[in-house]
Coordinates of C-alpha atoms in Angstrom, one line a residue:
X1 CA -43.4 -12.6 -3.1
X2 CA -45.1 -16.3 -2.5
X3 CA -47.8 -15.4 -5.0
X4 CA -44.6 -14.9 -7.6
X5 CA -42.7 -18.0 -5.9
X6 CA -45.6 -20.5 -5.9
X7 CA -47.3 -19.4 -9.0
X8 CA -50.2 -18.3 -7.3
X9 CA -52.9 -16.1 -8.6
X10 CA -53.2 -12.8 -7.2
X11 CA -56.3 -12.1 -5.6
X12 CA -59.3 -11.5 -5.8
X13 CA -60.2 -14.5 -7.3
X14 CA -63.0 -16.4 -8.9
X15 CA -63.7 -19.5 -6.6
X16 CA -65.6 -21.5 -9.3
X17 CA -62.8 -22.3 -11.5
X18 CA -60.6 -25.1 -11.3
X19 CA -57.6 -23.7 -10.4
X20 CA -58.8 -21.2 -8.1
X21 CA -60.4 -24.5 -6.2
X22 CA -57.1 -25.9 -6.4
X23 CA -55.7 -23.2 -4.3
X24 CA -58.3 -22.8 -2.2
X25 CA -58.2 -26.3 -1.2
X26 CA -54.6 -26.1 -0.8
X27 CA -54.9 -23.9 1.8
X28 CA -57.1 -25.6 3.4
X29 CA -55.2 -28.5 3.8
X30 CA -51.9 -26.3 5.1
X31 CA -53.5 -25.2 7.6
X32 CA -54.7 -29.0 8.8
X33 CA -51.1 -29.9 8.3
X34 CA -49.6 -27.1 10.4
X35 CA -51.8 -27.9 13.0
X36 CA -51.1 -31.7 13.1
X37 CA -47.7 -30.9 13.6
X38 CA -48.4 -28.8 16.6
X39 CA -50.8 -31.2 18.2
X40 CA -47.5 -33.7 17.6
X41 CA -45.4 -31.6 19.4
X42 CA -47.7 -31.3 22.3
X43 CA -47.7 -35.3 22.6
X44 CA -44.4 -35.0 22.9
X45 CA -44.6 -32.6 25.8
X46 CA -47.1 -34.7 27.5
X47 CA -45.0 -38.5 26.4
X48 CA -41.8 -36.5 28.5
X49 CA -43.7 -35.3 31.5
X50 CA -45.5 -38.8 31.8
X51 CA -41.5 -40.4 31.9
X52 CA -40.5 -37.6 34.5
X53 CA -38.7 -35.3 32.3
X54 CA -37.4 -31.9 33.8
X55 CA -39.6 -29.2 32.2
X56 CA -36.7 -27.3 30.3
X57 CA -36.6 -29.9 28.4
X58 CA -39.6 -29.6 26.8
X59 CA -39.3 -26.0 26.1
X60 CA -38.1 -26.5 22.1
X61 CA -41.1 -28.6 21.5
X62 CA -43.2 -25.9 23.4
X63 CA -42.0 -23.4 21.1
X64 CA -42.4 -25.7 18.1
X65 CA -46.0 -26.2 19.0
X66 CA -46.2 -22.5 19.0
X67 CA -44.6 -21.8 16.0
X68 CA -46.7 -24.4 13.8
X69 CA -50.0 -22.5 15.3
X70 CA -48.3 -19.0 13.9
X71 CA -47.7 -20.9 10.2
X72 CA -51.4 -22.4 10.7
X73 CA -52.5 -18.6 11.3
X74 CA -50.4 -17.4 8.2
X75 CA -52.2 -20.3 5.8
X76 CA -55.8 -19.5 7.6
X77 CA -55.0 -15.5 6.8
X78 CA -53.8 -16.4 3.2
X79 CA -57.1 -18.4 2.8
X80 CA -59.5 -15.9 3.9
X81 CA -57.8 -13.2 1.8
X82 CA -58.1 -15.4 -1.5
X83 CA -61.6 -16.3 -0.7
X84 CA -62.2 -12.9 -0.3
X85 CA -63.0 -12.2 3.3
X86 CA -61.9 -9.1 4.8
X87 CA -61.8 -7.5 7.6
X88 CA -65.5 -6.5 7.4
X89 CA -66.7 -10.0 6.7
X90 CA -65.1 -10.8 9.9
X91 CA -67.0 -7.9 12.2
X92 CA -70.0 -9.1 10.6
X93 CA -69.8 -13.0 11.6
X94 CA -69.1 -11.8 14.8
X95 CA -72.5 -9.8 14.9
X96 CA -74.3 -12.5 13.4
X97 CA -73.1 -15.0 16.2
X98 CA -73.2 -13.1 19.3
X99 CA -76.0 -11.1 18.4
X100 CA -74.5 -7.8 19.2
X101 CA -73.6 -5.1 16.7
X102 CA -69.8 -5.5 16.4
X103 CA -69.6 -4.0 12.7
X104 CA -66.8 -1.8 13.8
X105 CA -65.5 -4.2 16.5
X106 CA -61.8 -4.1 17.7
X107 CA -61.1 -7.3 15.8
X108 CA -58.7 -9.9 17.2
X109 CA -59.7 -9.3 20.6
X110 CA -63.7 -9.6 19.9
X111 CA -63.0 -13.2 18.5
X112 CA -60.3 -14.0 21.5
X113 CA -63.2 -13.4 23.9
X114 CA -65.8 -15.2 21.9
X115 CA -63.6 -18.1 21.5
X116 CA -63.1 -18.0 25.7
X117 CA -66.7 -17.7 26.0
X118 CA -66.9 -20.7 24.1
X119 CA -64.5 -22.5 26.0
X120 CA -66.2 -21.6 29.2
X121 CA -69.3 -22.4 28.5
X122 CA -68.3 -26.4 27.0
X123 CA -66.0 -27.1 30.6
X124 CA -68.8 -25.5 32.9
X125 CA -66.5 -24.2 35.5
X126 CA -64.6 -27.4 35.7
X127 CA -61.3 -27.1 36.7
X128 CA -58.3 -28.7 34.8
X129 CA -55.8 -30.4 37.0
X130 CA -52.4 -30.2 34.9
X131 CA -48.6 -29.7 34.8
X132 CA -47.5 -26.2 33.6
X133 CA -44.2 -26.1 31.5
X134 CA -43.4 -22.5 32.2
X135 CA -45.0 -20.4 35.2
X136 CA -46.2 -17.1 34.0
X137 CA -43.8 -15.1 35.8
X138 CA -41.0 -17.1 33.6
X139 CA -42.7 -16.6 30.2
X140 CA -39.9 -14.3 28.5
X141 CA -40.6 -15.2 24.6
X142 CA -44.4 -15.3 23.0
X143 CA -43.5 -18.7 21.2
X144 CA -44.0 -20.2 24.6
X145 CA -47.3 -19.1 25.8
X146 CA -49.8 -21.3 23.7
X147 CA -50.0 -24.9 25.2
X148 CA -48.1 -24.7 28.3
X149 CA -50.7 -27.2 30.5
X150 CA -50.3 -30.5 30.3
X151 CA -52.8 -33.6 31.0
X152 CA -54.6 -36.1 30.0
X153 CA -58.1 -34.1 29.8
X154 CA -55.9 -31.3 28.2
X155 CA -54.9 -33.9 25.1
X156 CA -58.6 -35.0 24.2
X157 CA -60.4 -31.3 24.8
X158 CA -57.4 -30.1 22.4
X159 CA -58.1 -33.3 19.9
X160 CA -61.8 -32.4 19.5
X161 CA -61.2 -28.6 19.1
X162 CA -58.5 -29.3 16.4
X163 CA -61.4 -31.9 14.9
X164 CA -63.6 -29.2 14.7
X165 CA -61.7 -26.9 12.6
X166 CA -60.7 -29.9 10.2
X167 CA -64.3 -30.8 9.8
X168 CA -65.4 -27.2 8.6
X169 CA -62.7 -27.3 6.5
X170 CA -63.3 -30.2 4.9
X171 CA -67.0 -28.9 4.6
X172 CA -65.8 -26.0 2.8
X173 CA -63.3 -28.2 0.6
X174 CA -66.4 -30.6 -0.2
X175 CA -68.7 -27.0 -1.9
X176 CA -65.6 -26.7 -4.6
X177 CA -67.0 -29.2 -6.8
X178 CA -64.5 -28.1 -9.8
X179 CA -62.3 -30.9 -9.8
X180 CA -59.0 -31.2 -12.4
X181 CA -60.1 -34.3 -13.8
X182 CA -64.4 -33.0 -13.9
X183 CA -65.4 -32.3 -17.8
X184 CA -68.3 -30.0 -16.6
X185 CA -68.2 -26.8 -14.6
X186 CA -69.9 -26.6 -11.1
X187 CA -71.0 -22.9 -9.7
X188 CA -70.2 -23.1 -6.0
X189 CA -72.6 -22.1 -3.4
X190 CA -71.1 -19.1 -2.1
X191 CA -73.1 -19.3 0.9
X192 CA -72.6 -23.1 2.2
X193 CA -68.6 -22.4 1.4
X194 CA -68.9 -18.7 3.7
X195 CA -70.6 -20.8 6.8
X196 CA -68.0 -23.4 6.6
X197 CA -65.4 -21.0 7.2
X198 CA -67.3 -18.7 9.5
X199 CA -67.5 -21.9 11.4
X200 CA -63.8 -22.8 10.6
X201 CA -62.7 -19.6 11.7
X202 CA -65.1 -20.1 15.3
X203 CA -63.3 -23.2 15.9
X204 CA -60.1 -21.8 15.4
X205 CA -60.1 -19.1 17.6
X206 CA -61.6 -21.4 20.1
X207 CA -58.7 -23.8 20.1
X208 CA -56.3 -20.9 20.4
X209 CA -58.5 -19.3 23.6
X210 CA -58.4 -23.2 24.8
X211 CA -54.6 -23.2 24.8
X212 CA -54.2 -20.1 25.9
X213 CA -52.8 -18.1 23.3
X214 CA -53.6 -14.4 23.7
X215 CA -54.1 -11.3 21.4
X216 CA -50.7 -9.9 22.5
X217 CA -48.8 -13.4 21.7
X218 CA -50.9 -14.0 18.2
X219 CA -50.2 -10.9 17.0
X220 CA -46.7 -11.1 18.0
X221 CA -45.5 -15.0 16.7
X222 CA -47.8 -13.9 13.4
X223 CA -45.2 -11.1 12.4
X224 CA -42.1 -12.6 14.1
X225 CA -42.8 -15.4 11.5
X226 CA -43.5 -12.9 8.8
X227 CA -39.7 -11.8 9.5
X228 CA -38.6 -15.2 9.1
X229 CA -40.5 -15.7 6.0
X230 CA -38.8 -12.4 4.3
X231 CA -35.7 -13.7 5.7
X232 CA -36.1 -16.9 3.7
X233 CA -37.1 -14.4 0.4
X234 CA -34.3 -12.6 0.6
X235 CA -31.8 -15.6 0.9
X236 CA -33.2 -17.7 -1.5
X237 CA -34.1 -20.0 0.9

């Protein structure tokens, strides 16, 4: 329906013309945006617990900084689809960075644990003093589960993660070299654009492991924003 809506192409496409760079880069730049958003929301979380505001009322921007991570995931998807990567492509970056055949791996929970392990391995063991905004035993709705802790140390691990996945990105942005107002035609380097979002992809998952989304909950606030997103189709939104 977005394709039709937007004017997209439909996919597969051919990432060395100009308007198949256009999109790409599009993308790529959602998915920054969506995530800015989030990170806002957080620093609104952590601006209200630094003035001694009750927890509960936090809770819509909590949900808001989990719903801008399910839009980020929906962009990210809609990228790697038009680029071409599928499920296959995944299971094979996954091999090629852990070493370890995972060519038929069980998917999101493969990259959940790598991006943990990743996490792990950059704090060392250290522990994170912070404020949560929901205990576990309260957490009734998955929009809430991502980015519950709150500190200082929280803010700046969460900043450099969020860095990270820009920066690949960009790197990926920079190999489309087909630009509107360019007279001469560029063929992009396949394999510089693949590592930058293999590495884009990495990053991604790590933040999400970082903030302690789960499989269950990114699986569910992906398709509970799919419904809202045919809701908006069918009313004209």
């Amino acid at each position: 329906s977005y394709i039709k809506i937007e004017g997209m192409p439909r996919y597969p496409i051919d990432i060395n013309t100009k308007e198949s760079q256009k999109l790409l880069k599009d993308f790529a730049g959602r998915i920054i945006e969506e995530l800015g958003e989030g990170f806002e929301s957080y620093l609104f979380m952590l601006d209200m617990f630094h003035r001694g505001i009750e927890e509960k009322e936090m809770i819509p921007h909590l949900q808001n900084f989990n719903e801008e991570i399910s839009d980020a995931i929906h962009f990210w998807l809609e990228l790697m689809i038009f680029s071409g990567y599928e499920v296959s492509k995944m299971n094979q970056w996954l091999t090629q960075y852990t070493g370890t055949d995972l060519s038929k791996s069980d998917g999101i929970n493969n990259w959940f644990a790598l991006g943990r392990t990743l996490v792990d391995a950059d704090l060392q063991g250290l522990r994170l003093a912070s404020r949560l905004v929901i205990e576990d035993e309260d957490l009734k709705d998955m929009f809430l589960v991502g980015g519950r802790k709150l500190s200082i140390k929280h803010r700046d691990i969460m900043k450099q993660y969020l860095w990270d996945i820009t920066y690949w990105l960009q790197m990926a942005r920079n190999t489309l070299k087909n630009k509107p107002w360019k007279q001469t035609q560029m063929m992009t380097d396949g394999g510089i654009y693949e590592t930058a979002v293999r590495e884009c992809t990495i990053a991604f998952f790590k933040f999400m492991a970082f903030v302690e989304l789960t499989p269950e909950s990114f699986f569910t606030i992906y398709y509970k924003k799919n419904k809202v997103n045919q809701f908006r189709i069918a009313s004209k939104y």
